XYZ file of C-alpha atoms in Angstrom:
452
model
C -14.752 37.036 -40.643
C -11.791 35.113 -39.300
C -12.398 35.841 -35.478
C -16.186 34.732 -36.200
C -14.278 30.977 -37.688
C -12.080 30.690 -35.171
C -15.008 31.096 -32.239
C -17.285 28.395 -34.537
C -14.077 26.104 -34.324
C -13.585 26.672 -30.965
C -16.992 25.786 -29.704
C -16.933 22.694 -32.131
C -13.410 21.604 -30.646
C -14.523 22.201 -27.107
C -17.806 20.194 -27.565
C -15.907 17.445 -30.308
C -13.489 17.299 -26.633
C -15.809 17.133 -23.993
C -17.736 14.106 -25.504
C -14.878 12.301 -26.657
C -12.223 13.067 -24.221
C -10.801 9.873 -22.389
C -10.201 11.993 -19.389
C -13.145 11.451 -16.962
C -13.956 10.679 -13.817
C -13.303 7.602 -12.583
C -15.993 4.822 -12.087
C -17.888 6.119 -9.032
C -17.604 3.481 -5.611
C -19.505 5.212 -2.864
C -23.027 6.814 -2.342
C -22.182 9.624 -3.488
C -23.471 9.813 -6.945
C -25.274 13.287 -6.456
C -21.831 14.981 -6.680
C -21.272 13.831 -9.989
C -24.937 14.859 -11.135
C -24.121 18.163 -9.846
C -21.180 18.604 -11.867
C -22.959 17.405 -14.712
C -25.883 20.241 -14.044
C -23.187 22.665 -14.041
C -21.593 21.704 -17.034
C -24.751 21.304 -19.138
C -25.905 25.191 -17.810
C -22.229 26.263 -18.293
C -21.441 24.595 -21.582
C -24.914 25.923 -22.981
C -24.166 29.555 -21.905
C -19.831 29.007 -23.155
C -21.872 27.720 -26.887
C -24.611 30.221 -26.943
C -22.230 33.338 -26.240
C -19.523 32.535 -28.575
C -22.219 31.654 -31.186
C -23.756 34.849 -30.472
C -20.875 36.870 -31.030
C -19.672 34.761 -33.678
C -23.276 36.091 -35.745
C -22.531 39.898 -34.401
C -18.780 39.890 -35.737
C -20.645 38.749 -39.289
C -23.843 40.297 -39.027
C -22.793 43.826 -37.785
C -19.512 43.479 -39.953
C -18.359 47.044 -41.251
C -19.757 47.989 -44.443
C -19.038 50.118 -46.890
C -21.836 53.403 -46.312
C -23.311 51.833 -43.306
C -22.950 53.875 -39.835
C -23.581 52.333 -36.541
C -26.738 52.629 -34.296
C -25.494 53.251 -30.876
C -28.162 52.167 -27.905
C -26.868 53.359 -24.606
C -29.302 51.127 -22.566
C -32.163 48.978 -23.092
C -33.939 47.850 -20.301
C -36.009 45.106 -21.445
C -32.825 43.280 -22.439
C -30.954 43.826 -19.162
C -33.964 41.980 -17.296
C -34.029 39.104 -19.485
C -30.051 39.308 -19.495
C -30.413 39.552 -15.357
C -33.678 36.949 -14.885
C -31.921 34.400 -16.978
C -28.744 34.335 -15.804
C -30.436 34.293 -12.330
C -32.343 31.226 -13.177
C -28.760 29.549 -14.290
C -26.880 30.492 -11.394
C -29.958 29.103 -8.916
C -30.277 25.715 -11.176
C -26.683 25.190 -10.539
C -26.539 26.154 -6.678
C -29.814 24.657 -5.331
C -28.599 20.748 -5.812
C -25.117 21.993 -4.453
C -26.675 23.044 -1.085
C -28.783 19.916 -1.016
C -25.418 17.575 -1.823
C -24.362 19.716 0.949
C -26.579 19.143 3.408
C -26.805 15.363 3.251
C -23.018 15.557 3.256
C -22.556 17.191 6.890
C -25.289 14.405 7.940
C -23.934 11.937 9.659
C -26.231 8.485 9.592
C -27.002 7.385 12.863
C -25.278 4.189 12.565
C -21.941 5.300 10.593
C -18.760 3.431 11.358
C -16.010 5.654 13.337
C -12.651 5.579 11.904
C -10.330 7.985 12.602
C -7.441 9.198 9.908
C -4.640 10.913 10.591
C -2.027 12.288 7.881
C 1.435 13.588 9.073
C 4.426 14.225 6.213
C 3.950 12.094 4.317
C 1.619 9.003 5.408
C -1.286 8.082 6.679
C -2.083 6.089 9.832
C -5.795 4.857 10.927
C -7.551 4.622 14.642
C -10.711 2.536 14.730
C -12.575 2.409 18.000
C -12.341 -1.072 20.175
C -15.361 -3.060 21.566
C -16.676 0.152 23.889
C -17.420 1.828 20.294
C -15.509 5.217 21.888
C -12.211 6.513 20.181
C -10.013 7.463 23.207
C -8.392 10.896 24.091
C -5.564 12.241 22.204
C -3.251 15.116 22.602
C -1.100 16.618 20.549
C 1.726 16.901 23.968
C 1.525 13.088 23.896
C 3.001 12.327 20.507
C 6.293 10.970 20.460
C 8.270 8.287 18.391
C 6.203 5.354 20.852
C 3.280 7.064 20.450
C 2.551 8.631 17.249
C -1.180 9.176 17.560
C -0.917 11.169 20.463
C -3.007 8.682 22.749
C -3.961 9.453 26.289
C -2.630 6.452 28.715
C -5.057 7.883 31.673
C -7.886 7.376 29.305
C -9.736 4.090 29.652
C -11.693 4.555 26.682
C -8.599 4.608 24.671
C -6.512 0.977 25.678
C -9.065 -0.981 23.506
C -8.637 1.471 20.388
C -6.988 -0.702 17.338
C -4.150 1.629 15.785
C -3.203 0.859 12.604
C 0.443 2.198 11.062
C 0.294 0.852 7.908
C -0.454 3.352 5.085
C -3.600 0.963 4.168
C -7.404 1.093 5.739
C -9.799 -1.322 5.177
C -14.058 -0.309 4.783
C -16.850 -3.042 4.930
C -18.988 -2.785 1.506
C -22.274 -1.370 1.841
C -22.033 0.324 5.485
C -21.523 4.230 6.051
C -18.596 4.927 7.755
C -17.693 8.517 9.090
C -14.318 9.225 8.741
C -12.340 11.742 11.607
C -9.619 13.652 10.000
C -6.658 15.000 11.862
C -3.358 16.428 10.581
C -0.217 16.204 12.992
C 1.862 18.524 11.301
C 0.713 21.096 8.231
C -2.625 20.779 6.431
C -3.548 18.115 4.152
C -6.714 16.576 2.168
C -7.988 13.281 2.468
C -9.365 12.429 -0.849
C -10.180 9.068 -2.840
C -11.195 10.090 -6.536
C -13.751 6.960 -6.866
C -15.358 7.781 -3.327
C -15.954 12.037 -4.625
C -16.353 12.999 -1.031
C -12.915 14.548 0.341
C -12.218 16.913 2.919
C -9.062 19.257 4.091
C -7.319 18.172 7.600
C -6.407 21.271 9.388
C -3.764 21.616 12.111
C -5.445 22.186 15.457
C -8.960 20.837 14.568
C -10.601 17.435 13.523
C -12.538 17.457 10.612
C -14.988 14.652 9.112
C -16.268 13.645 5.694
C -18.795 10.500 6.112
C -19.816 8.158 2.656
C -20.993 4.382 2.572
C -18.377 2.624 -0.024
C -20.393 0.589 -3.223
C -18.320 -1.428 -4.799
C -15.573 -3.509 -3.547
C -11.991 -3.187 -4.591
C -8.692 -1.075 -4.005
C -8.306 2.436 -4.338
C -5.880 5.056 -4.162
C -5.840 7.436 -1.199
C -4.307 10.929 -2.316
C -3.407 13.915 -0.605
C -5.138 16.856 -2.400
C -3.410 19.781 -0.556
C 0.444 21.090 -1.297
C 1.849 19.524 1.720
C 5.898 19.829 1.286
C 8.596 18.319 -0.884
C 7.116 14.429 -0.378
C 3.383 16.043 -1.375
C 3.235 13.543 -4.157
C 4.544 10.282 -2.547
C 1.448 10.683 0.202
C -0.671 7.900 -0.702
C -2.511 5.373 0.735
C -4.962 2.567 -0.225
C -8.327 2.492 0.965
C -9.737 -1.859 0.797
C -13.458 -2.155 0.116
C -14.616 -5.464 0.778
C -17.213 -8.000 2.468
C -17.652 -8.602 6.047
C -15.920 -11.645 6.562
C -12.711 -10.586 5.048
C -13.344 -7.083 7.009
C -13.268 -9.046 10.298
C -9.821 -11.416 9.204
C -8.381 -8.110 8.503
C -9.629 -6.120 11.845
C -8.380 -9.251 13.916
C -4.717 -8.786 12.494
C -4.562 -5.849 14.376
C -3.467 -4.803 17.401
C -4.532 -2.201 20.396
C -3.079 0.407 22.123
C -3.495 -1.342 24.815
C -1.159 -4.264 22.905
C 1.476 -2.031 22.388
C 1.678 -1.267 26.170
C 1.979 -4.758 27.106
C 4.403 -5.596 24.417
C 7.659 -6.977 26.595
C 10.891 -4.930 25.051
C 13.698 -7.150 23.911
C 16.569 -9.131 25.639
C 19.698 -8.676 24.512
C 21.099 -11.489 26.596
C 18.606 -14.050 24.276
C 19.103 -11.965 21.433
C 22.766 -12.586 21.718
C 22.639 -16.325 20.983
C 20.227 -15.705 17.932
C 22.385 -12.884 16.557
C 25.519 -16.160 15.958
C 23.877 -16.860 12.883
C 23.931 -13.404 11.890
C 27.683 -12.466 12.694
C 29.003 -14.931 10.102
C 27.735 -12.625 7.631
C 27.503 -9.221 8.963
C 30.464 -9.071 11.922
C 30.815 -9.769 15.384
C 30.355 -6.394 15.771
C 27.519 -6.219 13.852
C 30.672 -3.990 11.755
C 28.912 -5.712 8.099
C 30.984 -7.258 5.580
C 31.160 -5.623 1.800
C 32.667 -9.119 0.571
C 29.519 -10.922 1.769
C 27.321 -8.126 0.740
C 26.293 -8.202 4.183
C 25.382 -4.500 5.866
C 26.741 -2.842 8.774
C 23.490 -3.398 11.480
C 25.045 -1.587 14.638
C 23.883 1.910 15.004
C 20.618 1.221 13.794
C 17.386 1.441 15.575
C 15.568 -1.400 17.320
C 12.507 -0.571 15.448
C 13.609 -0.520 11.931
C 15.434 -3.658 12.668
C 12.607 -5.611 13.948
C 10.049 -4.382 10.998
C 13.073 -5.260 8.227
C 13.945 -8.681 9.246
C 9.354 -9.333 9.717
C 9.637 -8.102 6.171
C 12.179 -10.942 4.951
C 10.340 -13.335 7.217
C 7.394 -12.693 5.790
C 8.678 -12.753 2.036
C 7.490 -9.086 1.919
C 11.325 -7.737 1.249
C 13.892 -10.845 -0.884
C 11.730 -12.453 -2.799
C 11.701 -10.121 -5.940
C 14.372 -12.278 -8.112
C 16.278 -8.969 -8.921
C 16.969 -8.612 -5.229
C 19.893 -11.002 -5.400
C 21.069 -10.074 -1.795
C 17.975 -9.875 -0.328
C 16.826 -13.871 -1.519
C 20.295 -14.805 0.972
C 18.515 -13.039 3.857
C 15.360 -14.068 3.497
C 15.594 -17.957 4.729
C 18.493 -16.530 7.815
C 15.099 -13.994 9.109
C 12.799 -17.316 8.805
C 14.843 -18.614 11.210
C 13.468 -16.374 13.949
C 10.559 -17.913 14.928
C 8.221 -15.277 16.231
C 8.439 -11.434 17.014
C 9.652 -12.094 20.118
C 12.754 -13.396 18.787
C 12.998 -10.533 16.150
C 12.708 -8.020 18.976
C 15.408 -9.782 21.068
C 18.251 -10.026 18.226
C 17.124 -6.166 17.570
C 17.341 -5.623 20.800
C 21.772 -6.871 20.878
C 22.024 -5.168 17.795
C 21.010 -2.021 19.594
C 23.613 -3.033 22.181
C 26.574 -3.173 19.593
C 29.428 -0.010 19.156
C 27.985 1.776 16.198
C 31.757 1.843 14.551
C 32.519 4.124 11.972
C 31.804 2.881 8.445
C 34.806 3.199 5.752
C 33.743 5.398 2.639
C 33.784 3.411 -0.672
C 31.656 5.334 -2.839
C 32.772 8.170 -4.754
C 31.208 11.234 -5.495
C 30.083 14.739 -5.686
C 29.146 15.797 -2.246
C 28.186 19.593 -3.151
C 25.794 17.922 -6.106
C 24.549 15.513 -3.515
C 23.575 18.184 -0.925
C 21.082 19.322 -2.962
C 19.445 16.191 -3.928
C 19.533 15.477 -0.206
C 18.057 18.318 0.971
C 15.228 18.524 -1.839
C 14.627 14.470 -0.963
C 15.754 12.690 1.767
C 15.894 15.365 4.658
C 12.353 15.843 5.597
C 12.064 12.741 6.747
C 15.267 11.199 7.633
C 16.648 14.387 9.472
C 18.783 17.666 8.400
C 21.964 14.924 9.646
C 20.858 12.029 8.530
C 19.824 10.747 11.990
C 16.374 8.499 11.339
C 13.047 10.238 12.556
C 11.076 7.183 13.622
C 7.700 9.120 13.906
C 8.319 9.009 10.543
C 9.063 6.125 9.666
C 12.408 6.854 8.537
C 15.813 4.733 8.977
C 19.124 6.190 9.815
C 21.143 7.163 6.897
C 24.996 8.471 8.535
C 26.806 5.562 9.502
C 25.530 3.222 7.072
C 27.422 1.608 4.328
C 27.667 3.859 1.463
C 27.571 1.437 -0.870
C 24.789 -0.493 0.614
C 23.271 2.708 0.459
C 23.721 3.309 -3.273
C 22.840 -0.868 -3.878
C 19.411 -0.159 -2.018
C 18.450 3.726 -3.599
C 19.222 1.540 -7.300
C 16.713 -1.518 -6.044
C 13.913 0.851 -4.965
C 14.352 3.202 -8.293
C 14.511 -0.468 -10.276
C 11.312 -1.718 -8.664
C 13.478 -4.692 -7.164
C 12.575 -3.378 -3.788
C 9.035 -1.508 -2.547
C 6.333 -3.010 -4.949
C 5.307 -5.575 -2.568
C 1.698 -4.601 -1.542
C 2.190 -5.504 2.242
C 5.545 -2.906 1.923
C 3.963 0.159 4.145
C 6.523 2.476 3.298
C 8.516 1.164 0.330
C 6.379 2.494 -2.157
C 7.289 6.130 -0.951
C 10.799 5.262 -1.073
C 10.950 3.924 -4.382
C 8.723 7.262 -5.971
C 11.799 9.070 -3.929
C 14.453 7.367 -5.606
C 12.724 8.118 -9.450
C 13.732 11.205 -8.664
C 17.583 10.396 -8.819
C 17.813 10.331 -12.360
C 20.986 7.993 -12.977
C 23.946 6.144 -11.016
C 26.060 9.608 -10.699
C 22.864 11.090 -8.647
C 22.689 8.367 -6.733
C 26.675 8.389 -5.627
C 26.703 12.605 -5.117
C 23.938 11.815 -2.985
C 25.523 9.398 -1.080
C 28.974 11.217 -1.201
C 27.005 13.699 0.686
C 25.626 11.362 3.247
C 29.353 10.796 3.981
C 30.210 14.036 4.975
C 27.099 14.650 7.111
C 27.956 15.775 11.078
């Protein structure tokens, strides 16, 4: 009698759950509102079939209950049952495929006039391609990629100079129009999924794969990557922008070509020199950095992380959260530079400068830092520290330590990376939650001291 409660609780709990769980999905924003019927078919046939067999054996555990005199009737086989048992459960399992292969269908279906964007995920960020005015996505290769060109783009290939590339970790989708979307993975496989869109697909290695939808309601959303990618699986995310037309086409015209980036001039250090005076005041002749001024060591660092931090205090995207207290000082000095090409030519003396050894002021446990280094930091910012631009990652050995530790407190603070137009803060500042106090955050550091 027990068992047969407990199985009439646990169907009551189960349906009690179900219908007033505030776990759901989220608000649907895309065409594809058949997926969710689906799912709703299946759990209707399901949840019937989970209620009416635990019911059922719920009555046999009472009804067929041992009893004092009573013997058992034992019926090896009975036909008629096994054909209702078989033509029913038939029936469910066709009820809940038949709409699946429909869904299906319409989902490999490409409309005629979908948008092309191309998406391609690499540990652990996205970048976009969109086709230029010929309508044609250029030729890519997987030889080609290299820290200038991370998408792998074909320079013979006329069809790709016009194509607009797009670094930043967000993509932007007009309201209303379909939009196919190419997926490609650079490195290990990964899933492009947005939970309001319910279309996602897997990006394999070696192939490009596609998932197509037409987004219905305007707004931001979360891109996630739904396949176990590596130690940074969880800081891959993006942000997919659905909105009208007209802001569509401001946002499109911010961006720039491949075809752009081959024209772009590189900086000269001989202009860059005069700009740089206003910087050596704070951070050294030398470019050496100054602990009493707060001011960084800058020489050893590379050209491109240079140029995109000082656009970012320029821009008011990094210094002008009021817990950055150093970064509000830089902010007005970047303003000074009036366009890229100035930021690229004071990058471009920096590069020129002795990259000095920095003195060690931080103290801590190297051997604990190791392996919060290796389970954090190394993936993307090399086994020695080095910087891996293709991914986006700064040199670590050779920087200040304790600039170091003052930045890895900002980001796990939220005084640094929770500006929306920061591409790659937001990663770094899910990192640093991961170093759970001050001590963490010196071993690790300690450890970046000692690399090779």
């Amino acid at each position: 009698m027990t068992i047969a409660i407990v199985l009439v609780l646990l169907v009551l709990g189960s349906l009690i759950f179900h219908y007033l769980s505030p776990w759901y999905f989220t608000p649907i924003a895309s065409n594809w509102k058949g997926m969710d019927d689906t799912i709703e078919l299946t759990f209707a046939i399901t949840g019937l079939a989970f209620v009416a067999v635990n019911l059922f054996v719920a009555y046999c555990i009472v009804k067929f209950r041992a009893k004092q005199g009573v013997r058992a009737a034992y019926q090896p086989e009975n036909k008629k049952l096994e054909w209702w048992l078989i033509g029913v459960t038939t029936v469910g399992v066709a009820a809940m495929l038949a709409p699946g292969l429909i869904i299906w269908a319409n989902f490999v279906s490409v409309p005629a006039d979908a948008h092309l964007v191309e998406a391609v995920g690499q540990q652990w960020h996205w970048q976009y391609r969109l086709p230029g005015k010929d309508g044609k996505l250029g030729v890519v290769n997987a030889k080609h990629i290299n820290d200038a060109n991370p998408f792998g783009m074909d320079q013979a290939d006329a069809n790709g100079h016009d194509d607009i590339l797009i670094s930043s970790q967000e993509l932007h989708l007009q309201i209303g129009k379909p939009v196919k979307i190419l997926l490609r993975s650079i490195d290990v496989l990964h899933n492009f999924a947005v939970p309001q869109f319910r279309a996602k697909m897997d990006l394999v290695p070696g192939m490009v794969t596609y998932v197509w939808l037409t987004p219905t309601r305007a707004g931001k959303f979360d891109l996630l990557c739904n396949e176990l990618c590596g130690v940074g699986h969880f800081v891959m995310r993006g942000v997919v922008v659905v909105e009208e037309e007209a802001a569509y086409q401001t946002w499109l015209g911010r961006q720039t070509t491949f075809a752009d980036n081959l024209a772009k001039p590189s900086g000269d250090k001989i202009l860059g020199k005069t700009l740089y005076t206003a910087c050596a005041a704070c951070h050294g002749a030398q470019g050496e950095g100054n602990p009493l001024l707060h001011a960084p060591k800058l020489a050893g660092q590379g050209d491109w992380y240079l140029q995109r931090q000082l656009g970012y205090f320029k821009h008011g995207i990094r210094g002008s959260n009021d817990r950055d207290e150093y970064g509000k000082l830089m902010a007005p000095m970047a303003s000074m530079l009036v366009d890229d090409a100035a930021i690229a030519n004071v990058s471009a003396f920096i590069m020129s400068l002795p990259d000095t050894v920095a003195p060690t002021t931080v103290k801590g446990n190297a051997s604990n830092g190791k392996t919060l280094y290796v389970s954090t930091c190394a993936a993307c910012h090399g086994q020695s520290g080095q910087g891996v631009r293709l991914m986006q990652a700064p040199k670590l050995k050779g920087v200040n330590d304790w600039y170091l530790a003052t930045q890895l407190k900002n980001f796990k603070q939220g005084s640094r990376g929770g500006h929306p137009m920061d591409e790659y803060g937001p990663q770094m500042a899910l990192m640093a939650s991961i170093l759970k106090d001050e001590q963490a955050i010196n071993d690790l550091v300690a450890y970046i001291n000692v690399l090779p």
